């Protein structure tokens, strides 16, 4: 309940923040929502000597569609995504996941980008981004700007590929097109629990044929998992019950769950299969013109 | 304040049965409750506890020099220091001993090893990291079965004469009669079930501020305690402090549920530290400390066997139980009954013969067991019998409601002596069952269930019933004591000159509404409005001696005392009224709040006028004042009962389930404040749901505790918790002055089986016979897949 | 570090360590003890207060983060000696027992009703799913929020 001491900085601009990260690098942790970092600090699982609080930096809280990309700033709270009409209309996988993140009060503070940086294999947003082929934009004083595809961004449990002097300023999601659908299903023991199993599904269609498929899995591997074989089985085909079952089976095969208090590995694998099938059926049944 | 019910009306004579809005609410809704953590004393120090990471390990050495040197740290207390003052070990409420701070060994993960006393809590926690302990890990004993194996590591090698890990062996009932009943049986149904370890986990953690005044020697201890007087006596015996110099003050308590009955090491160390240092010491535990070290609940391995004839009549019950006591036998329970009131296991059924065999074992876990609204282990017993009845119903092909109904104790059998020695005061079980079935729409539900089974729907329906009877109000002095202190309770009532009153009680509420309910009792007897009555509990210097609030005992014991003391005041008031009205006492009649002269109703004295006269114009030869104290020894326990009916919807592909309907019919005799009673029932149902659906504390093979924080130990939110439809019947207690039986724990005792029965029922057609709690979705899935082969 | 925070409408200036949690700052530096501490894992919500109009778990924020911002605690719910309709409704509907979760629960309910003045039972249960209660079983809390919603709507109508 009582964090260790640290030196606190609250830069007023992005340049100031980047300068601090350049100077302190390994010793500094970025504080945005704090809903993952501060709990770790209270239990003393983390004791960063330097905290860089970016909450005062202007211009990082936008949810906008520019050209063919959704841009979600580093300070966009989960609450805002939950209420965004743009997200609800154009990014249904995200819209379905947003209310499932933690609980309503934590969502007021926690950020989307911060969650990606935390890279918890039981974090829901990582799977959503894998399904949507999103990316994270990093800025640093030395290196300018770097766009990191999500599959390269998530490196291992609680590890992302940001360098110590880099700040993630934005997440990007590609345009879904004109005919798309998606959802997020989460099996949790209760509100606020991490996923026993989470499944992100995205389908883009053209004239009844799948042009793009995204399936991301939460809580069934060392990191969030992109079920590429399942995705490939769908692309170029017409959706049918047997195709859905096949994709669901491939997604289950792609998962690598562990037996723990939430259930056995066999159980979780089977839930992946059932949930992917349900998610795909829901997506295939609700095309968006 | 907002409005409340005022004068008694024709429909509700007196103040019984009136849903008076709570008098105590004002401070809580203003955020001005006075919890232990809110109390601040000048010059106060803060204490933090270093806990063992190992379940079983020798302590070779403790080096606290770096911690002591940290600026702001005043002292580091270890077991060695306490041992010098003979305080390293203390008695438990079950007559065993437990460590205050570990000396030779640690015996559970989370055990208290050292305490830092510092000026500031942040600094105290910095200092914890600087204490170096040299542990030598030992093999951990993690289950009671393991504990009783030949050659198991000896956990209590500190106890002279302890050669194994056995704690107790205790039996109830009649072995021979039960044997004979089983020999006659057409069918024997058996069930092995495990009631997992859980934890009462009130939202406020335990804590205290110990202030031993160096000049006067008086120890004032603010403490989260449900039983402050008993604790004071224990402190006097343990610490050798004179009892008149110990004052325990339990201010507002943020939930108890049995968690705040035992004496915890933190209280003892804080008191010893305050004594040695001469400044107040405040210790507030964190949630991890609360879950990993304070009194857990349940952890019973049970086997039940029910003997029946072909018509479904129950002939006998055999029960074997093995309990995991943790490393010390520390149950807060009546000393005569080693397994609490677990032998209440015959429940609502007229079982002519029963035999209960119980054994307790030590393990490398925290001590405890009696907690979490368990009515001294009736929770465990009720679960077993209500699951066993459902399993029997399936095996003999009978509707579970009908099997229950035909075996209920009948109204004309009360007072009913059970096969294990309880004398049930009153009961009428069938109407409660009938009401539940009717309100739930039982016939339609069975039809819906059949239709879904026929269609092979993904979401199947299950109906679970539990018809429980339990025993509250411990208890009569011939059988009930804790550490030798009899389980009476007390009420002291004083009416002031202006007609207001103060009622002081030996119990201690933690949210149950005593400041309103008990005021209503006095209002009912004397007519003084409840808002004119101050109810005081929890300060041992200012209240009569009592055994506290747990096991739903307050209304049956202290409530009776309050009614009776108010009646003695009414008798004195009659004398004063007769004097004032210049008539004989027999010429007066009492109604509501006044005496009037028979035949001359305009000649009246109100209780307020009489109170004023008690101080200004009392008859010669009579003591002034209007007050009294009553110590009440209940003649028997009370026996409330209920039927809980749960409808569960189960997704057979993933095992997910939710309760979609819950009907509760409770009979707790006369309800003093129905609103408060219903609040208790709903809270209890939620805790029952929590245990059925998601709660457990487990341990890995090294004794590491999984379940010591709220991410692992789950409390349901408003989202999962179902809506409750509450109904009642009323079968008064014949021996309680108000006919009330108490109710605080009934729903927690009776409802878990209803939830589990519902889920098992939903998948019974797939071959599932039993699923142990918590019924996680994964367990439902495993049960289905296991049954399908 | 020096911080100035507007708490229940009044500016308060203090010197705090950066690591001091907001809940400890409110309780121990400012003496506002309505926010409580109930867990170590940001799970229970008894510490909930309102920062710039939004409920947050004050155990999972540093006091220095609210420098220059505004905080409302339960002590600021009543105004001019009048209970907030949510407070009155909790009393009316027996929406509290031990009172430990009550301040946080009421603040969340009040903020929720500002955003959704006519909620369904389901919406209420979802909105308070970040605040645990052990005593009430939530049903009377839901009733309290419904009653508050009705009373707040009729007050508006009559104005």
PDB file of N, CA and C in Angstrom, chain B residues 348-349 382-387 389-390 400-401 404 408 429 432-433 436-437 463-469 641-646 663-666 685 746-758:
ATOM      1  N   UNK B 348     -33.581 -29.606   8.580  1.00  0.00           N
ATOM      2  CA  UNK B 348     -35.033 -29.481   8.696  1.00  0.00           C
ATOM      3  C   UNK B 348     -35.732 -30.831   8.752  1.00  0.00           C
ATOM      4  N   UNK B 349     -34.971 -31.902   8.774  1.00  0.00           N
ATOM      5  CA  UNK B 349     -35.552 -33.238   8.535  1.00  0.00           C
ATOM      6  C   UNK B 349     -35.676 -34.052   9.814  1.00  0.00           C
ATOM      7  N   UNK B 382     -25.308 -27.328   6.893  1.00  0.00           N
ATOM      8  CA  UNK B 382     -26.482 -27.096   6.066  1.00  0.00           C
ATOM      9  C   UNK B 382     -26.175 -27.379   4.605  1.00  0.00           C
ATOM     10  N   UNK B 383     -24.967 -27.007   4.196  1.00  0.00           N
ATOM     11  CA  UNK B 383     -24.570 -27.280   2.820  1.00  0.00           C
ATOM     12  C   UNK B 383     -24.572 -28.776   2.559  1.00  0.00           C
ATOM     13  N   UNK B 384     -23.983 -29.518   3.488  1.00  0.00           N
ATOM     14  CA  UNK B 384     -23.886 -30.962   3.279  1.00  0.00           C
ATOM     15  C   UNK B 384     -25.263 -31.594   3.163  1.00  0.00           C
ATOM     16  N   UNK B 385     -26.143 -31.315   4.109  1.00  0.00           N
ATOM     17  CA  UNK B 385     -27.431 -32.000   4.090  1.00  0.00           C
ATOM     18  C   UNK B 385     -28.267 -31.569   2.886  1.00  0.00           C
ATOM     19  N   UNK B 386     -28.209 -30.283   2.528  1.00  0.00           N
ATOM     20  CA  UNK B 386     -29.034 -29.837   1.403  1.00  0.00           C
ATOM     21  C   UNK B 386     -28.507 -30.326   0.059  1.00  0.00           C
ATOM     22  N   UNK B 387     -27.211 -30.530  -0.051  1.00  0.00           N
ATOM     23  CA  UNK B 387     -26.676 -31.155  -1.271  1.00  0.00           C
ATOM     24  C   UNK B 387     -27.011 -32.641  -1.276  1.00  0.00           C
ATOM     25  N   UNK B 389     -29.511 -34.162   0.081  1.00  0.00           N
ATOM     26  CA  UNK B 389     -30.933 -34.389  -0.212  1.00  0.00           C
ATOM     27  C   UNK B 389     -31.174 -34.302  -1.720  1.00  0.00           C
ATOM     28  N   UNK B 390     -30.530 -33.330  -2.376  1.00  0.00           N
ATOM     29  CA  UNK B 390     -30.710 -33.200  -3.820  1.00  0.00           C
ATOM     30  C   UNK B 390     -30.135 -34.400  -4.563  1.00  0.00           C
ATOM     31  N   UNK B 400     -37.075 -33.008  -5.876  1.00  0.00           N
ATOM     32  CA  UNK B 400     -36.357 -32.585  -4.665  1.00  0.00           C
ATOM     33  C   UNK B 400     -37.220 -31.813  -3.678  1.00  0.00           C
ATOM     34  N   UNK B 401     -38.243 -31.098  -4.156  1.00  0.00           N
ATOM     35  CA  UNK B 401     -39.136 -30.402  -3.229  1.00  0.00           C
ATOM     36  C   UNK B 401     -39.972 -31.427  -2.463  1.00  0.00           C
ATOM     37  N   UNK B 404     -38.023 -33.288   0.210  1.00  0.00           N
ATOM     38  CA  UNK B 404     -37.876 -32.454   1.401  1.00  0.00           C
ATOM     39  C   UNK B 404     -39.173 -32.431   2.205  1.00  0.00           C
ATOM     40  N   UNK B 408     -39.772 -33.308   6.315  1.00  0.00           N
ATOM     41  CA  UNK B 408     -39.701 -32.190   7.253  1.00  0.00           C
ATOM     42  C   UNK B 408     -40.158 -32.608   8.640  1.00  0.00           C
ATOM     43  N   UNK B 429     -42.163 -25.818   8.393  1.00  0.00           N
ATOM     44  CA  UNK B 429     -41.312 -25.708   7.212  1.00  0.00           C
ATOM     45  C   UNK B 429     -42.072 -25.754   5.889  1.00  0.00           C
ATOM     46  N   UNK B 432     -43.259 -22.465   4.069  1.00  0.00           N
ATOM     47  CA  UNK B 432     -42.168 -21.686   3.472  1.00  0.00           C
ATOM     48  C   UNK B 432     -41.778 -22.289   2.131  1.00  0.00           C
ATOM     49  N   UNK B 433     -41.686 -23.603   2.094  1.00  0.00           N
ATOM     50  CA  UNK B 433     -41.366 -24.285   0.832  1.00  0.00           C
ATOM     51  C   UNK B 433     -42.444 -24.006  -0.208  1.00  0.00           C
ATOM     52  N   UNK B 436     -42.252 -20.540  -1.621  1.00  0.00           N
ATOM     53  CA  UNK B 436     -41.128 -20.397  -2.548  1.00  0.00           C
ATOM     54  C   UNK B 436     -41.461 -21.007  -3.905  1.00  0.00           C
ATOM     55  N   UNK B 437     -42.032 -22.190  -3.887  1.00  0.00           N
ATOM     56  CA  UNK B 437     -42.371 -22.859  -5.143  1.00  0.00           C
ATOM     57  C   UNK B 437     -43.399 -22.050  -5.925  1.00  0.00           C
ATOM     58  N   UNK B 463     -32.931 -25.730 -11.424  1.00  0.00           N
ATOM     59  CA  UNK B 463     -33.640 -25.206 -10.248  1.00  0.00           C
ATOM     60  C   UNK B 463     -33.026 -25.827  -9.009  1.00  0.00           C
ATOM     61  N   UNK B 464     -32.619 -25.007  -8.085  1.00  0.00           N
ATOM     62  CA  UNK B 464     -31.993 -25.495  -6.864  1.00  0.00           C
ATOM     63  C   UNK B 464     -32.754 -25.015  -5.644  1.00  0.00           C
ATOM     64  N   UNK B 465     -33.053 -25.933  -4.761  1.00  0.00           N
ATOM     65  CA  UNK B 465     -33.785 -25.609  -3.538  1.00  0.00           C
ATOM     66  C   UNK B 465     -32.902 -25.934  -2.341  1.00  0.00           C
ATOM     67  N   UNK B 466     -32.993 -25.109  -1.322  1.00  0.00           N
ATOM     68  CA  UNK B 466     -32.401 -25.451  -0.032  1.00  0.00           C
ATOM     69  C   UNK B 466     -33.412 -25.042   1.029  1.00  0.00           C
ATOM     70  N   UNK B 467     -33.779 -25.997   1.884  1.00  0.00           N
ATOM     71  CA  UNK B 467     -34.725 -25.693   2.960  1.00  0.00           C
ATOM     72  C   UNK B 467     -33.991 -25.876   4.267  1.00  0.00           C
ATOM     73  N   UNK B 468     -33.478 -24.813   4.778  1.00  0.00           N
ATOM     74  CA  UNK B 468     -32.572 -24.968   5.902  1.00  0.00           C
ATOM     75  C   UNK B 468     -33.216 -24.567   7.227  1.00  0.00           C
ATOM     76  N   UNK B 469     -32.731 -25.193   8.274  1.00  0.00           N
ATOM     77  CA  UNK B 469     -33.023 -24.763   9.643  1.00  0.00           C
ATOM     78  C   UNK B 469     -31.681 -24.617  10.342  1.00  0.00           C
ATOM     79  N   UNK B 641     -35.680 -20.606  10.058  1.00  0.00           N
ATOM     80  CA  UNK B 641     -35.584 -21.518   8.927  1.00  0.00           C
ATOM     81  C   UNK B 641     -35.924 -20.768   7.651  1.00  0.00           C
ATOM     82  N   UNK B 642     -35.674 -21.394   6.544  1.00  0.00           N
ATOM     83  CA  UNK B 642     -35.907 -20.729   5.265  1.00  0.00           C
ATOM     84  C   UNK B 642     -35.975 -21.748   4.157  1.00  0.00           C
ATOM     85  N   UNK B 643     -36.606 -21.344   3.057  1.00  0.00           N
ATOM     86  CA  UNK B 643     -36.403 -22.041   1.793  1.00  0.00           C
ATOM     87  C   UNK B 643     -35.864 -21.033   0.797  1.00  0.00           C
ATOM     88  N   UNK B 644     -34.746 -21.403   0.198  1.00  0.00           N
ATOM     89  CA  UNK B 644     -34.160 -20.585  -0.865  1.00  0.00           C
ATOM     90  C   UNK B 644     -34.288 -21.352  -2.163  1.00  0.00           C
ATOM     91  N   UNK B 645     -34.719 -20.678  -3.192  1.00  0.00           N
ATOM     92  CA  UNK B 645     -34.873 -21.313  -4.501  1.00  0.00           C
ATOM     93  C   UNK B 645     -34.136 -20.479  -5.530  1.00  0.00           C
ATOM     94  N   UNK B 646     -33.205 -21.119  -6.215  1.00  0.00           N
ATOM     95  CA  UNK B 646     -32.393 -20.436  -7.223  1.00  0.00           C
ATOM     96  C   UNK B 646     -32.684 -21.046  -8.584  1.00  0.00           C
ATOM     97  N   UNK B 663     -35.565 -16.741  -5.200  1.00  0.00           N
ATOM     98  CA  UNK B 663     -36.696 -16.523  -4.293  1.00  0.00           C
ATOM     99  C   UNK B 663     -36.261 -16.970  -2.908  1.00  0.00           C
ATOM    100  N   UNK B 664     -36.441 -16.106  -1.931  1.00  0.00           N
ATOM    101  CA  UNK B 664     -36.054 -16.442  -0.560  1.00  0.00           C
ATOM    102  C   UNK B 664     -37.264 -16.279   0.345  1.00  0.00           C
ATOM    103  N   UNK B 665     -37.601 -17.353   1.052  1.00  0.00           N
ATOM    104  CA  UNK B 665     -38.664 -17.266   2.055  1.00  0.00           C
ATOM    105  C   UNK B 665     -38.018 -17.510   3.409  1.00  0.00           C
ATOM    106  N   UNK B 666     -37.944 -16.503   4.207  1.00  0.00           N
ATOM    107  CA  UNK B 666     -37.284 -16.615   5.515  1.00  0.00           C
ATOM    108  C   UNK B 666     -38.298 -16.539   6.643  1.00  0.00           C
ATOM    109  N   UNK B 685     -27.436 -13.541   1.234  1.00  0.00           N
ATOM    110  CA  UNK B 685     -27.602 -14.238  -0.047  1.00  0.00           C
ATOM    111  C   UNK B 685     -26.434 -13.927  -0.971  1.00  0.00           C
ATOM    112  N   UNK B 746     -28.623 -16.396   8.356  1.00  0.00           N
ATOM    113  CA  UNK B 746     -29.425 -17.472   7.759  1.00  0.00           C
ATOM    114  C   UNK B 746     -29.186 -17.638   6.267  1.00  0.00           C
ATOM    115  N   UNK B 747     -29.146 -16.534   5.559  1.00  0.00           N
ATOM    116  CA  UNK B 747     -29.036 -16.653   4.107  1.00  0.00           C
ATOM    117  C   UNK B 747     -27.667 -17.164   3.690  1.00  0.00           C
ATOM    118  N   UNK B 748     -26.641 -16.820   4.440  1.00  0.00           N
ATOM    119  CA  UNK B 748     -25.303 -17.329   4.110  1.00  0.00           C
ATOM    120  C   UNK B 748     -25.213 -18.809   4.428  1.00  0.00           C
ATOM    121  N   UNK B 749     -25.907 -19.216   5.506  1.00  0.00           N
ATOM    122  CA  UNK B 749     -25.933 -20.616   5.894  1.00  0.00           C
ATOM    123  C   UNK B 749     -26.663 -21.443   4.848  1.00  0.00           C
ATOM    124  N   UNK B 750     -27.818 -20.964   4.424  1.00  0.00           N
ATOM    125  CA  UNK B 750     -28.699 -21.803   3.618  1.00  0.00           C
ATOM    126  C   UNK B 750     -28.572 -21.685   2.117  1.00  0.00           C
ATOM    127  N   UNK B 751     -28.102 -20.547   1.617  1.00  0.00           N
ATOM    128  CA  UNK B 751     -28.202 -20.361   0.162  1.00  0.00           C
ATOM    129  C   UNK B 751     -27.127 -21.034  -0.701  1.00  0.00           C
ATOM    130  N   UNK B 752     -25.884 -21.233  -0.208  1.00  0.00           N
ATOM    131  CA  UNK B 752     -24.908 -21.837  -1.132  1.00  0.00           C
ATOM    132  C   UNK B 752     -25.406 -23.143  -1.757  1.00  0.00           C
ATOM    133  N   UNK B 753     -26.048 -23.981  -0.972  1.00  0.00           N
ATOM    134  CA  UNK B 753     -26.544 -25.246  -1.526  1.00  0.00           C
ATOM    135  C   UNK B 753     -27.586 -24.998  -2.603  1.00  0.00           C
ATOM    136  N   UNK B 754     -28.405 -23.966  -2.436  1.00  0.00           N
ATOM    137  CA  UNK B 754     -29.420 -23.680  -3.449  1.00  0.00           C
ATOM    138  C   UNK B 754     -28.772 -23.324  -4.779  1.00  0.00           C
ATOM    139  N   UNK B 755     -27.704 -22.537  -4.729  1.00  0.00           N
ATOM    140  CA  UNK B 755     -27.000 -22.177  -5.969  1.00  0.00           C
ATOM    141  C   UNK B 755     -26.383 -23.420  -6.615  1.00  0.00           C
ATOM    142  N   UNK B 756     -25.693 -24.209  -5.811  1.00  0.00           N
ATOM    143  CA  UNK B 756     -25.014 -25.381  -6.372  1.00  0.00           C
ATOM    144  C   UNK B 756     -26.039 -26.395  -6.872  1.00  0.00           C
ATOM    145  N   UNK B 757     -27.111 -26.584  -6.090  1.00  0.00           N
ATOM    146  CA  UNK B 757     -28.163 -27.498  -6.547  1.00  0.00           C
ATOM    147  C   UNK B 757     -28.705 -27.060  -7.905  1.00  0.00           C
ATOM    148  N   UNK B 758     -28.839 -25.750  -8.095  1.00  0.00           N
ATOM    149  CA  UNK B 758     -29.385 -25.245  -9.356  1.00  0.00           C
ATOM    150  C   UNK B 758     -28.449 -25.549 -10.529  1.00  0.00           C
TER     151      UNK B 758
END
